[in-house]
Coordinates of C-alpha atoms in Angstrom, one line a residue:
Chain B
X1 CA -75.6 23.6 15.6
X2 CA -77.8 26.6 15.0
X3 CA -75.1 29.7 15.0
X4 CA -74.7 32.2 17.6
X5 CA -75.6 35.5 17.1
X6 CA -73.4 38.2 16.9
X7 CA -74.1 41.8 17.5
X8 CA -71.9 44.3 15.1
X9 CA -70.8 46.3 17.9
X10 CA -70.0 43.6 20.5
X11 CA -66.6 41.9 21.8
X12 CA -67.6 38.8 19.6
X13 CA -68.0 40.8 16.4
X14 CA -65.0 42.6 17.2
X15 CA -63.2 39.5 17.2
X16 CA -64.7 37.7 14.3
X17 CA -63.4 40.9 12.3
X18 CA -59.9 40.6 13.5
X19 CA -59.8 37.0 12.2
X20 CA -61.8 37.0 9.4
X21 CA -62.2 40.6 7.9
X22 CA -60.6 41.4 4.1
X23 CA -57.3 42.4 4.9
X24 CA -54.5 43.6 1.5
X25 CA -53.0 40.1 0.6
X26 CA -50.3 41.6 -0.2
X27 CA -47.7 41.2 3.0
X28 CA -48.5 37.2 2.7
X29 CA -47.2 37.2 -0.8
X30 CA -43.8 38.9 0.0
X31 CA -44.1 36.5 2.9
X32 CA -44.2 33.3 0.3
X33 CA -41.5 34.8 -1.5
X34 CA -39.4 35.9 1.2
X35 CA -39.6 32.3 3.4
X36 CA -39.6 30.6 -0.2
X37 CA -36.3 32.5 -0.8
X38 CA -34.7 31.7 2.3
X39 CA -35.7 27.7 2.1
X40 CA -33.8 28.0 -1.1
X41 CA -30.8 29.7 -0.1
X42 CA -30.3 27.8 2.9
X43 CA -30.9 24.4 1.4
X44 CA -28.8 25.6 -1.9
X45 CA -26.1 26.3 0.2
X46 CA -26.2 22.9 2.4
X47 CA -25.6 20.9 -0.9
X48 CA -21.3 20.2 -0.2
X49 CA -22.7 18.8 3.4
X50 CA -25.6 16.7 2.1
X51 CA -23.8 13.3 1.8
X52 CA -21.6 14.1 5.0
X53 CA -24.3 15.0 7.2
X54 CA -27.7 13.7 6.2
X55 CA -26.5 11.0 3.4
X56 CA -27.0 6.8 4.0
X57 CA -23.7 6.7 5.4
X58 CA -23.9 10.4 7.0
X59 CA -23.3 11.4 10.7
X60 CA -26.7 11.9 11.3
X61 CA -27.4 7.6 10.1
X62 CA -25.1 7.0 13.3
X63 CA -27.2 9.3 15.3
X64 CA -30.5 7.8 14.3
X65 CA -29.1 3.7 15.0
X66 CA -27.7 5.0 18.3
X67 CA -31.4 6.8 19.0
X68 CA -32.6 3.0 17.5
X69 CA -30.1 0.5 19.5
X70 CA -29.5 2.3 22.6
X71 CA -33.4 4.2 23.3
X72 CA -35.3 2.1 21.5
X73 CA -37.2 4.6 18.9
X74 CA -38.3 4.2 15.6
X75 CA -36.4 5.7 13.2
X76 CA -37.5 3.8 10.0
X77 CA -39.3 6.8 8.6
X78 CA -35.8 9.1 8.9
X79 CA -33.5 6.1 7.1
X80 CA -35.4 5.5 4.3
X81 CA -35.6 9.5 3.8
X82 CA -31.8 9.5 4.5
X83 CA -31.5 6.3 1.6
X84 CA -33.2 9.2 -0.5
X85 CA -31.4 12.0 0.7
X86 CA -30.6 13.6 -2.9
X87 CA -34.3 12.9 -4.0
X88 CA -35.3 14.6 -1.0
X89 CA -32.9 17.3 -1.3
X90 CA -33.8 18.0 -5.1
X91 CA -37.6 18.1 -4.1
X92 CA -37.4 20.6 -1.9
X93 CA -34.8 23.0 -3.9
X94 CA -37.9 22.6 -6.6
X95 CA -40.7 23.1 -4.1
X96 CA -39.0 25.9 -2.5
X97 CA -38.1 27.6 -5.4
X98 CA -42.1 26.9 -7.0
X99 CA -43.5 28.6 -3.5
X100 CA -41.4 31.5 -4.2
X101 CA -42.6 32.0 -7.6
X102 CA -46.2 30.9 -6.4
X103 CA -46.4 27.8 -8.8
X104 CA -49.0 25.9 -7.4
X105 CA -48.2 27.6 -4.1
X106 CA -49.7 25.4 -1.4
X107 CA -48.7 22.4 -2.8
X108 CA -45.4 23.7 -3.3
X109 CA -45.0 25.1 0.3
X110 CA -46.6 21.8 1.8
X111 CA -43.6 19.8 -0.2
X112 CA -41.4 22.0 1.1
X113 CA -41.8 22.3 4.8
X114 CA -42.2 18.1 4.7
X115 CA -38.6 18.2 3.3
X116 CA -37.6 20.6 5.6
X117 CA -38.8 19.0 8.5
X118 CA -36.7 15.7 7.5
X119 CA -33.5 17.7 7.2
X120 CA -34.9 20.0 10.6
X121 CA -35.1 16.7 12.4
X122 CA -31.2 16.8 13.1
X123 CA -30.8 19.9 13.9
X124 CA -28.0 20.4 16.6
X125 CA -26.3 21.9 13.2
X126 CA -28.2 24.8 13.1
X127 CA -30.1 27.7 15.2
X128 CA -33.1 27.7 16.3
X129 CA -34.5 29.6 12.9
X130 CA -34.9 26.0 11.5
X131 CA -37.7 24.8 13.6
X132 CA -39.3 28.2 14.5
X133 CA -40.0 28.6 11.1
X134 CA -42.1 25.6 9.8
X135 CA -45.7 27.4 11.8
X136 CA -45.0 30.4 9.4
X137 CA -44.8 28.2 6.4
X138 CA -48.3 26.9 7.3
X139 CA -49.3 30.4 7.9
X140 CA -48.4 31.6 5.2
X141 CA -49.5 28.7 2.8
X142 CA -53.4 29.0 4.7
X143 CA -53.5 32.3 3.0
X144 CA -53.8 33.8 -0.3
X145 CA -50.7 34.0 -1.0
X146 CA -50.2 32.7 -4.4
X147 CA -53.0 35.4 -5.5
X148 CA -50.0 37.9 -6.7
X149 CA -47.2 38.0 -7.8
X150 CA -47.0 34.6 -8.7
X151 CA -47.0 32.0 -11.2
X152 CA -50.6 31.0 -10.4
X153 CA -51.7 34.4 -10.7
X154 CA -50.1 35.0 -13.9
X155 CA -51.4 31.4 -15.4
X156 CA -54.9 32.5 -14.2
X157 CA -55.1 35.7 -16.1
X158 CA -54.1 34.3 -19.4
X159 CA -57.1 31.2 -18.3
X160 CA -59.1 34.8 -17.3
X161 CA -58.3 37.7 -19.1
X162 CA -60.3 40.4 -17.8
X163 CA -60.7 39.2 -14.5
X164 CA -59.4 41.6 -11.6
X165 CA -56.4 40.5 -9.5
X166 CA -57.5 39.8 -6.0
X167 CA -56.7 42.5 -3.3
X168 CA -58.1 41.1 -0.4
X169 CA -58.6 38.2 1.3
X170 CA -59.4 36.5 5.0
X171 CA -57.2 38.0 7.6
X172 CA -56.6 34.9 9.8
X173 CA -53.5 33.6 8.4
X174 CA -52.2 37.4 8.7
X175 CA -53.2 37.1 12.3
X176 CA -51.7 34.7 13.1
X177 CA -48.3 35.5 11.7
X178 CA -48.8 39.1 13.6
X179 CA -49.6 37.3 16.4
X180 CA -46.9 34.7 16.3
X181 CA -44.1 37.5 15.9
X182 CA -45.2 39.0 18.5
X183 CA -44.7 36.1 20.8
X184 CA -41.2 35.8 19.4
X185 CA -40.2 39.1 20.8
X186 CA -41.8 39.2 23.7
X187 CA -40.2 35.3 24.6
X188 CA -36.6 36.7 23.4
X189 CA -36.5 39.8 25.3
X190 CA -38.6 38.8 28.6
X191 CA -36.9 36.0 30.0
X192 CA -34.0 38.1 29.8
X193 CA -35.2 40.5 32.9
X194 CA -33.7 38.9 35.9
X195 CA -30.5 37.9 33.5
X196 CA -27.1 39.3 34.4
X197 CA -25.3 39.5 31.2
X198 CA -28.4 41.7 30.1
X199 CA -28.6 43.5 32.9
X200 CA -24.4 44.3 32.8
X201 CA -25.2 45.1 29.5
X202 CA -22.2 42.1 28.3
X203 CA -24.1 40.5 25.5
X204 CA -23.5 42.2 22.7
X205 CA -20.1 42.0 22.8
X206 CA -20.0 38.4 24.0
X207 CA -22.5 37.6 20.5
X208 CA -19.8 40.2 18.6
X209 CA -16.2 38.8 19.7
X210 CA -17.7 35.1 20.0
X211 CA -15.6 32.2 18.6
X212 CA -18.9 30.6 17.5
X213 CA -21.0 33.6 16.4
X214 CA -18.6 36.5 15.4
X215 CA -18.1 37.3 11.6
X216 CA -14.8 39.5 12.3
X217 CA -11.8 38.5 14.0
X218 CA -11.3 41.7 15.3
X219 CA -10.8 43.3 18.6
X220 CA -13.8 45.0 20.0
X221 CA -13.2 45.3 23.6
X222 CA -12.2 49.0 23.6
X223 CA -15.8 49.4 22.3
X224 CA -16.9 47.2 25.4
X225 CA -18.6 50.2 26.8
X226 CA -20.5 51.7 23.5
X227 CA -21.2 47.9 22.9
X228 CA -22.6 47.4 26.3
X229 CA -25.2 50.9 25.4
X230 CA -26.0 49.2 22.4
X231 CA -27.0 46.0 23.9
X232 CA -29.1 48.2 26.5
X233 CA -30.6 49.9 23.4
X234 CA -32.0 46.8 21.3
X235 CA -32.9 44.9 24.9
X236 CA -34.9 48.2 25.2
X237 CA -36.3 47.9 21.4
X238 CA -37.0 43.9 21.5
X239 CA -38.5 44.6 25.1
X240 CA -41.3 47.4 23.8
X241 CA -41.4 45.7 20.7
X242 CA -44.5 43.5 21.5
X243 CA -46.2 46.9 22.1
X244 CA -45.2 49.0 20.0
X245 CA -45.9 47.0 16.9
X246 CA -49.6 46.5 17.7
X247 CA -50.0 50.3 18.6
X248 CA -50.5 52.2 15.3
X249 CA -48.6 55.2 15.9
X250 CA -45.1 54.0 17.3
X251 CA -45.2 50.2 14.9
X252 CA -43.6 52.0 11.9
X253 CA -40.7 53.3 13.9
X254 CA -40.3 49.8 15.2
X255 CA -40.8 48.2 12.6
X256 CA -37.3 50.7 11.3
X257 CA -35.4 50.0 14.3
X258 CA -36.5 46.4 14.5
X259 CA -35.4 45.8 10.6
X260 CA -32.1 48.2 11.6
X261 CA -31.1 45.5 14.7
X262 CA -31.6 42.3 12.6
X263 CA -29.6 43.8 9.7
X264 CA -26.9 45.3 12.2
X265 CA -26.7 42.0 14.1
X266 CA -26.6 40.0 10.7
X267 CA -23.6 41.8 9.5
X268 CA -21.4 41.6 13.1
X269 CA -22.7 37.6 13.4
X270 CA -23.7 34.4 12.0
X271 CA -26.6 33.1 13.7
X272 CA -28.0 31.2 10.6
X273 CA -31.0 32.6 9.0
X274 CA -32.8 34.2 12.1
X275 CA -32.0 37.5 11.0
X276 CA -33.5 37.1 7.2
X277 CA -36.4 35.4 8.5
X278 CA -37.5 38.3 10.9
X279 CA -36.6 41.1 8.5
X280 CA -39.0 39.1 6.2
X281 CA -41.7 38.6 9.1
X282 CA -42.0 42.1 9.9
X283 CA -43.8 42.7 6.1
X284 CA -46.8 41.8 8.3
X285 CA -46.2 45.3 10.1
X286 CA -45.6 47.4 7.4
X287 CA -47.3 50.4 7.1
X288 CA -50.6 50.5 5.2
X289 CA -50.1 50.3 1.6
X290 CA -46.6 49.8 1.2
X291 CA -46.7 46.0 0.7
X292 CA -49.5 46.8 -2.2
X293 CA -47.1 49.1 -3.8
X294 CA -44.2 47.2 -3.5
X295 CA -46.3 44.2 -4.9
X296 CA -48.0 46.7 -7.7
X297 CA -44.5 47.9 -8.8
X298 CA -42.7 44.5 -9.2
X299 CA -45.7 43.3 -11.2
X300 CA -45.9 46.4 -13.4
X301 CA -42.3 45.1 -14.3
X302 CA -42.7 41.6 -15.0
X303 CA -43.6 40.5 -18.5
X304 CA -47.6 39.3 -18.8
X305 CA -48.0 41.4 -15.4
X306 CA -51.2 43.2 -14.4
X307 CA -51.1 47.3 -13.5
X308 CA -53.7 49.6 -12.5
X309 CA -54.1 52.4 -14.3
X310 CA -56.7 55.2 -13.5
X311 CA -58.8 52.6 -11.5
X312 CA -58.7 49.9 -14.2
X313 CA -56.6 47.1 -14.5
X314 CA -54.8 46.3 -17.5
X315 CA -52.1 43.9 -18.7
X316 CA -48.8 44.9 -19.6
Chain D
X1 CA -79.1 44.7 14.9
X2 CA -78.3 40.8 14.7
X3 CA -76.8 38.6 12.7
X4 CA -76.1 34.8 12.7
X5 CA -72.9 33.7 12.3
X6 CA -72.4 30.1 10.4
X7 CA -72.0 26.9 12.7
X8 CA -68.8 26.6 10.8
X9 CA -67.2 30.2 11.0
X10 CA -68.0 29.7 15.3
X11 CA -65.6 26.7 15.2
X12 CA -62.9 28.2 13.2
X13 CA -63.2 31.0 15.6
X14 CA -62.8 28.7 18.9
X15 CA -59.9 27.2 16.8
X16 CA -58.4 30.2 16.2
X17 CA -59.1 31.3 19.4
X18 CA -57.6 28.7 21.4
X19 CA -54.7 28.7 19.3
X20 CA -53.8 32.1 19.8
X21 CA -54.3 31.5 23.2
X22 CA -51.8 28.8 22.9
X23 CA -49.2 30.9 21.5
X24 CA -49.4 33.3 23.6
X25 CA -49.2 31.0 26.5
X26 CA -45.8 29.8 25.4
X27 CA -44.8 32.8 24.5
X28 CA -44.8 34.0 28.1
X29 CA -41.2 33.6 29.9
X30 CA -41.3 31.9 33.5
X31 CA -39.2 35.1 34.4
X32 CA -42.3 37.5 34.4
X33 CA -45.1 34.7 34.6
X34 CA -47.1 34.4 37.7
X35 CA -47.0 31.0 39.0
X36 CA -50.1 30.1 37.8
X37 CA -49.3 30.7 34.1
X38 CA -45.7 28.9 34.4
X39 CA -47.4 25.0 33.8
X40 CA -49.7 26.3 31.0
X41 CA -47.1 28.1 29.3
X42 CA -44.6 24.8 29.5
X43 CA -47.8 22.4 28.1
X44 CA -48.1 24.9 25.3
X45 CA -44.2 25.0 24.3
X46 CA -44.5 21.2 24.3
X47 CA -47.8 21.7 22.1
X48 CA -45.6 22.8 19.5
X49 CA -42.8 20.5 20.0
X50 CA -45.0 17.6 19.4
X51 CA -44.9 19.1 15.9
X52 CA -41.2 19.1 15.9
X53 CA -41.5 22.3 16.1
X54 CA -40.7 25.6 18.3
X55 CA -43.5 28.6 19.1
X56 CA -40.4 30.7 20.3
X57 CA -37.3 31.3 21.5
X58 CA -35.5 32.2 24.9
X59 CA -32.4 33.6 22.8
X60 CA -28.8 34.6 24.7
X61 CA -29.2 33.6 28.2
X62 CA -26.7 35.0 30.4
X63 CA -23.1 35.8 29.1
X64 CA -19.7 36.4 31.2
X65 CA -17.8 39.5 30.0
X66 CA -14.5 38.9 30.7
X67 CA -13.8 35.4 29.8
X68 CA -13.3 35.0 26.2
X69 CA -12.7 31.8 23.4
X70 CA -11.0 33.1 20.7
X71 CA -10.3 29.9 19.2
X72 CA -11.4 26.6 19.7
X73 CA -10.9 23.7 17.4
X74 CA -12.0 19.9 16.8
X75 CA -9.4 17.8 15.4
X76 CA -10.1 14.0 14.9
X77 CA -6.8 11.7 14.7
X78 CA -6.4 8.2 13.9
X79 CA -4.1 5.6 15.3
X80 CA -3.4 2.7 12.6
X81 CA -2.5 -0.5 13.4
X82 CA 1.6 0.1 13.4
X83 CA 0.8 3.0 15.9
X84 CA 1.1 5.8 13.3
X85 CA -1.1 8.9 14.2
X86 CA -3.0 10.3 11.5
X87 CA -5.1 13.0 10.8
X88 CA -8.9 11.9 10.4
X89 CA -10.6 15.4 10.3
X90 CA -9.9 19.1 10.6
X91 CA -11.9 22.2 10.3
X92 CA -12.1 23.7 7.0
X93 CA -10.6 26.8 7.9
X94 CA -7.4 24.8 9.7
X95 CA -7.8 26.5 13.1
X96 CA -7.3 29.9 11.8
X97 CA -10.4 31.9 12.1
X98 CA -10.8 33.6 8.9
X99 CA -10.7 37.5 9.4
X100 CA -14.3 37.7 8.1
X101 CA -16.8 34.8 7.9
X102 CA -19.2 34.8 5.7
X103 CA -21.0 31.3 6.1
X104 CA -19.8 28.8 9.0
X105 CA -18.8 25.6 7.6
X106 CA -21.6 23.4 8.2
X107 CA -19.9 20.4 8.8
X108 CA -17.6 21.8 11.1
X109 CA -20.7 23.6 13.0
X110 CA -22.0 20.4 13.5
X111 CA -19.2 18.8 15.0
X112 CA -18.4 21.3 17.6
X113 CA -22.3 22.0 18.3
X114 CA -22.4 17.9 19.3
X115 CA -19.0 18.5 21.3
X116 CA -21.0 21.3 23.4
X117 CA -24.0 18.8 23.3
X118 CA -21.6 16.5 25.3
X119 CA -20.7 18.7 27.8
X120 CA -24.4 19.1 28.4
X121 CA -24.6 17.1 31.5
X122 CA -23.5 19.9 33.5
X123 CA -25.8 22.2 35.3
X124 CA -27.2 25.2 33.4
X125 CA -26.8 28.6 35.2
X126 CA -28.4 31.6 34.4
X127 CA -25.1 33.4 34.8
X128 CA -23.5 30.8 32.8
X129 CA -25.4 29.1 29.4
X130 CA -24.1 25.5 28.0
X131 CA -22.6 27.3 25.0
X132 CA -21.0 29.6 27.4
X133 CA -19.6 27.2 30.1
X134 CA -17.6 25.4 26.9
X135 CA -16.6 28.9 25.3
X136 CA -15.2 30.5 28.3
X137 CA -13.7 27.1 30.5
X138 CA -11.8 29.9 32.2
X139 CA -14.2 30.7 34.6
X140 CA -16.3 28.0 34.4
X141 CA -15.7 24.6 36.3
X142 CA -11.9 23.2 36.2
X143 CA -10.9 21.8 32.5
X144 CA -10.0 18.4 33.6
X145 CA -13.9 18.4 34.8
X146 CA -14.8 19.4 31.6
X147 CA -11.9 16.8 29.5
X148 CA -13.4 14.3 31.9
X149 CA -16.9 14.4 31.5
X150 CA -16.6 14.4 27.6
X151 CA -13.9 11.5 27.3
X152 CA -17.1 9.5 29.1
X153 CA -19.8 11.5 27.2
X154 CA -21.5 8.7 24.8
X155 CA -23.0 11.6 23.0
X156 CA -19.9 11.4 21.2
X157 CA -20.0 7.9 20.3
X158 CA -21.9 8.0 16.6
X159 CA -19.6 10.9 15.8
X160 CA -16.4 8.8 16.4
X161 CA -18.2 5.9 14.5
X162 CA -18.7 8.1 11.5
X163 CA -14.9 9.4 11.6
X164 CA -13.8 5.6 11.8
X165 CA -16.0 4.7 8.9
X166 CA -14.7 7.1 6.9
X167 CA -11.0 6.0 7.4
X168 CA -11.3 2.2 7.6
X169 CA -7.7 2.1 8.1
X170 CA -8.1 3.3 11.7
X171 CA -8.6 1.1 14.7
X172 CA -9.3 4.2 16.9
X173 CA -10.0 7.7 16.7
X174 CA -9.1 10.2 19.1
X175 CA -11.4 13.6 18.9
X176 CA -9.4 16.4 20.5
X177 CA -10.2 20.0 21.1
X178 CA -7.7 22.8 21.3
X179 CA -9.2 25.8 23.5
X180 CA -7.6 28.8 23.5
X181 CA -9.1 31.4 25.9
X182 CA -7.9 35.0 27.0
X183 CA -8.8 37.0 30.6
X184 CA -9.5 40.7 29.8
X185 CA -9.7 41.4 33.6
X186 CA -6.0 40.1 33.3
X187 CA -4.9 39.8 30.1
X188 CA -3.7 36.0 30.8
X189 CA -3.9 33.5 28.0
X190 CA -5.0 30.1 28.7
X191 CA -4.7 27.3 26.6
X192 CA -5.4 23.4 26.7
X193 CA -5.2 20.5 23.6
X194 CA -6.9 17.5 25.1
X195 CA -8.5 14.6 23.4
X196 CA -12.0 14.4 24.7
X197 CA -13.1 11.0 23.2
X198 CA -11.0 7.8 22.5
X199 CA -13.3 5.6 20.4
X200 CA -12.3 2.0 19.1
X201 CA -13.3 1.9 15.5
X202 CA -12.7 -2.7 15.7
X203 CA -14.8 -3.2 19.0
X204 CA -17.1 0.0 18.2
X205 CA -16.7 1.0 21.7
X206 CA -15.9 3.5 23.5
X207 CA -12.4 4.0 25.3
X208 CA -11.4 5.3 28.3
X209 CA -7.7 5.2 28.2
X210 CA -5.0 5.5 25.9
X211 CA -5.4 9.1 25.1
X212 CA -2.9 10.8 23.0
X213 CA -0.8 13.7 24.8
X214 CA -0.8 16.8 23.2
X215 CA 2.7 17.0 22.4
X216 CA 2.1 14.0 19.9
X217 CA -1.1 15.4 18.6
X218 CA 0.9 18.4 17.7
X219 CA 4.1 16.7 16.2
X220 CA 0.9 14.7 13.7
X221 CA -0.5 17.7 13.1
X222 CA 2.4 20.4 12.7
X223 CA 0.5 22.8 10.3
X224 CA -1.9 23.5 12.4
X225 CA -1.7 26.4 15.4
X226 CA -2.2 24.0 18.5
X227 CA -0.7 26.6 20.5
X228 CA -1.3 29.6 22.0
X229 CA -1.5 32.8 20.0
X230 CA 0.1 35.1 22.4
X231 CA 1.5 34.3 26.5
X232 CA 2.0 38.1 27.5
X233 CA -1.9 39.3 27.1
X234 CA -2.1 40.5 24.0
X235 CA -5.7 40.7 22.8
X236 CA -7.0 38.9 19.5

């Protein structure tokens, strides 16, 4: 292969610079931290069901020789996890609190979405979060983004005093996280077009007064109607959101009302850890700068962290 | 002006490329796809599932409005050799939703998300989801279609074998499910306690006879509200 050319101005070039311009690092590290931080939680909270569910002698063991007896497939790999089900389950509450830190980031995040996907395996016990998250791990763990705020970062200036704190790097893993949300709103809210709960406006309350999903055992059918405007209202936000989020001037105001639905629908249900997981996704949309900042201040905080000061970087 | 771009930074472009395409592909709903963008789309969700895992999600298919489970509860009983019913398993919260729920129990999620697994053999509608033909029986097909195709569900089968491993003392398990349901069209409150699996913990086989009636599931289990909440339409 010789290389093609590439003229600046052309579609190519335009392209090459979407993937693989310097974009700020900084909305993959909250990333790390944020998916890092949900990992944990989720997992630390999963500990009274770990022998019940996932142990030797577990529900899910009885799953796995019924998938082995009566289908025929392998399941070796998944019972000798489940024989080390508390090794398992320790490694990943240490990898997934290391890739929140950023200590040896991709390592860490590689341990822990393996773990995860031995626990994800089984998962009629959980949403659809579980599984939708593992690309973003590997997203996130293709970038940069143990280069702040991070264990790494802060072992590599006392290995490198002096040396500046990187800002930038390759956009591609950025990308594809954009990209990837994207498609997540655009699958949630346009299969729903032809759908008559939607289109009655019912699902809101359905998701609100639900057995299953509801977080208050309260009556809400005299607010059927305001409930039914509401569900009109965040169809209408999902729907544009695919849109509106790649257009400079409206994404700010959805990334607002976005962050505003997952919170409001977090508080009224339980539906796992979607809601978390896209308040944390939608760093990637935030407007210029504010990631950096946010970053900046939390490191200007930390002991041994790294400000700027008057264009020059310093150490606390 | 010119410039050469590196054999290597080409392929990671076509890889890139061609993912995005791929996402973007499965991304794509078969409600607002033309036809000819329906098979690609379907090859490219199954792209990611032979990564066991999911490019996206087609979240809350069709709901019914007026139809409504207020409580529904899994209770697992065991019948001991003398013929003495005992209790195996209940939810955490003992059939009384909590007034706020913070976390769902994750055990107890588990066992009623493999009980609407079972009933899975049904038809999916788009006026009516899985979750939502088990939620709201009411109005979906007649509950001793529902009680039937369960008790013969072997979906159900490890479950009960976990539940008789755990009480060795057992030579069955019963699983039943208590639905409680109300009409807001009408007000009415509908109500059912049926045991939807009858597994035999000594043969490790499945049963299809012998079931426990509900007045005798209630009489083991006295503490817990296997009974309607209300008769004259009073809302939750």
């Amino acid at each position: 292969m010789t290389g093609a050319k590439t003229r600046p101005g052309g579609a190519a070039a335009a392209i090459e610079r979407l993937y693989f311009a310097p974009v700020s690092v900084h909305p993959i590290v909250l990333c790390r931290i944020f998916l890092g931080t949900i990992l944990f939680s989720c997992y630390a909270l999963y500990a009274p069901y770990i022998e019940a569910i996932w142990g030797p002698r577990g529900v899910t063991r009885e799953y796995l020789e019924q998938l082995s007896s009566v289908f025929g497939v392998s399941v070796a790999p998944l019972t000798w996890a489940q024989d080390h089900v508390w090794a398992i389950y320790a490694l990943l509450l240490v990898s997934a609190a290391a890739f929140a830190a950023g200590f040896m980031t991709r390592l860490s995040g590689l341990v822990m979405l393996v773990c995860h996907i031995f626990f994800a395996e089984s998962r009629f016990h959980t949403w659809g979060w579980s599984p939708t998250i593992m690309p973003f791990i590997v997203y996130v763990v293709c970038g940069r983004a143990g280069a702040r705020l991070s264990v790494d970062a802060w072992l590599r200036r006392r290995r490198e005093p002096g040396r500046p704190d990187p800002e930038t790097a390759p956009a591609w893993p950025l990308r594809l996280i954009q990209l990837h949300v994207l498609a997540i709103y655009a699958a949630a809210a346009w299969h729903r077009i032809d759908d008559p709960g939607w289109l009655r406006g019912d699902v809101l309350f359905e998701v609100l007064t639900s057995d299953v999903w509801s977080r208050l055992s309260i009556d809400l059918h005299a607010l059927a109607g305001v409930l039914r405007l509401a569900t009109w209202a965040s169809w209408s936000v999902e729907l544009l959101a695919p849109f509106a989020l790649i257009w400079r001037r409206t994404r700010t105001t959805w990334v607002v009302l976005l962050t505003g639905l997952h919170v409001g629908l977090e508080l009224g249900a339980e539906l796992g850890w979607w809601q978390p997981l896209m308040v944390s996704l939608l760093v990637v949309f935030w407007p210029r700068g504010l990631a950096r900042r946010v970053v900046e201040r939390v490191e200007r905080a930390l002991p041994g962290g790294r400000c700027r000061l008057n264009g020059q970087e310093e150490t606390d | 002006v010119t410039r050469r771009r590196s054999p290597a930074r080409t392929l990671a472009l076509i890889l890139l490329l061609a993912y995005s395409a791929i996402l973007l592909l499965a991304s794509w709903p078969a409600e607002v796809a033309p036809a000819f963008v329906a098979g690609p789309g379907e090859l490219s969700r199954n792209f990611f599932r032979l990564f066991r895992t999911r490019a996206v999600n087609f979240l809350f298919p069709g709901r019914g409005l007026d139809q409504k489970g207020r409580r529904i509860c899994v209770v697992v009983f065991g019948l001991q050799a003398d013929g003495a019913v005992t209790r195996v398993y209940q939810p955490a919260d003992r059939c009384h939703p909590p007034g706020v729920r913070l976390r769902l129990n994750l055990f107890d999620g588990l066992v009623r998300n493999l009980v609407v697994v079972a009933t899975d053999a049904a038809p999916k509608t788009r006026e009516r989801g899985r979750t939502n033909r088990w939620i709201s029986s009411l109005d979906g097909e007649p509950v001793e279609e529902l009680v039937g195709r369960l008790r013969s569900s072997e979906v159900l089968d490890p479950l009960s074998q976990f539940f008789c491993k755990s009480r060795p003392e057992s030579r069955s398990v019963q699983m039943a499910v208590y639905h409680d349901a109300v009409d807001y069209r009408t007000g009415a409150v509908s109500s059912w306690l049926e045991v939807i699996h009858h597994y035999d913990c000594v043969g490790a086989a499945r049963l299809d006879s012998g079931w426990l009636p509900a007045e005798k599931m209630r009489a083991a289990a006295p503490d817990l509200p296997l009974a309607p909440l209300a008769t004259n339409g009073e809302r939750p």
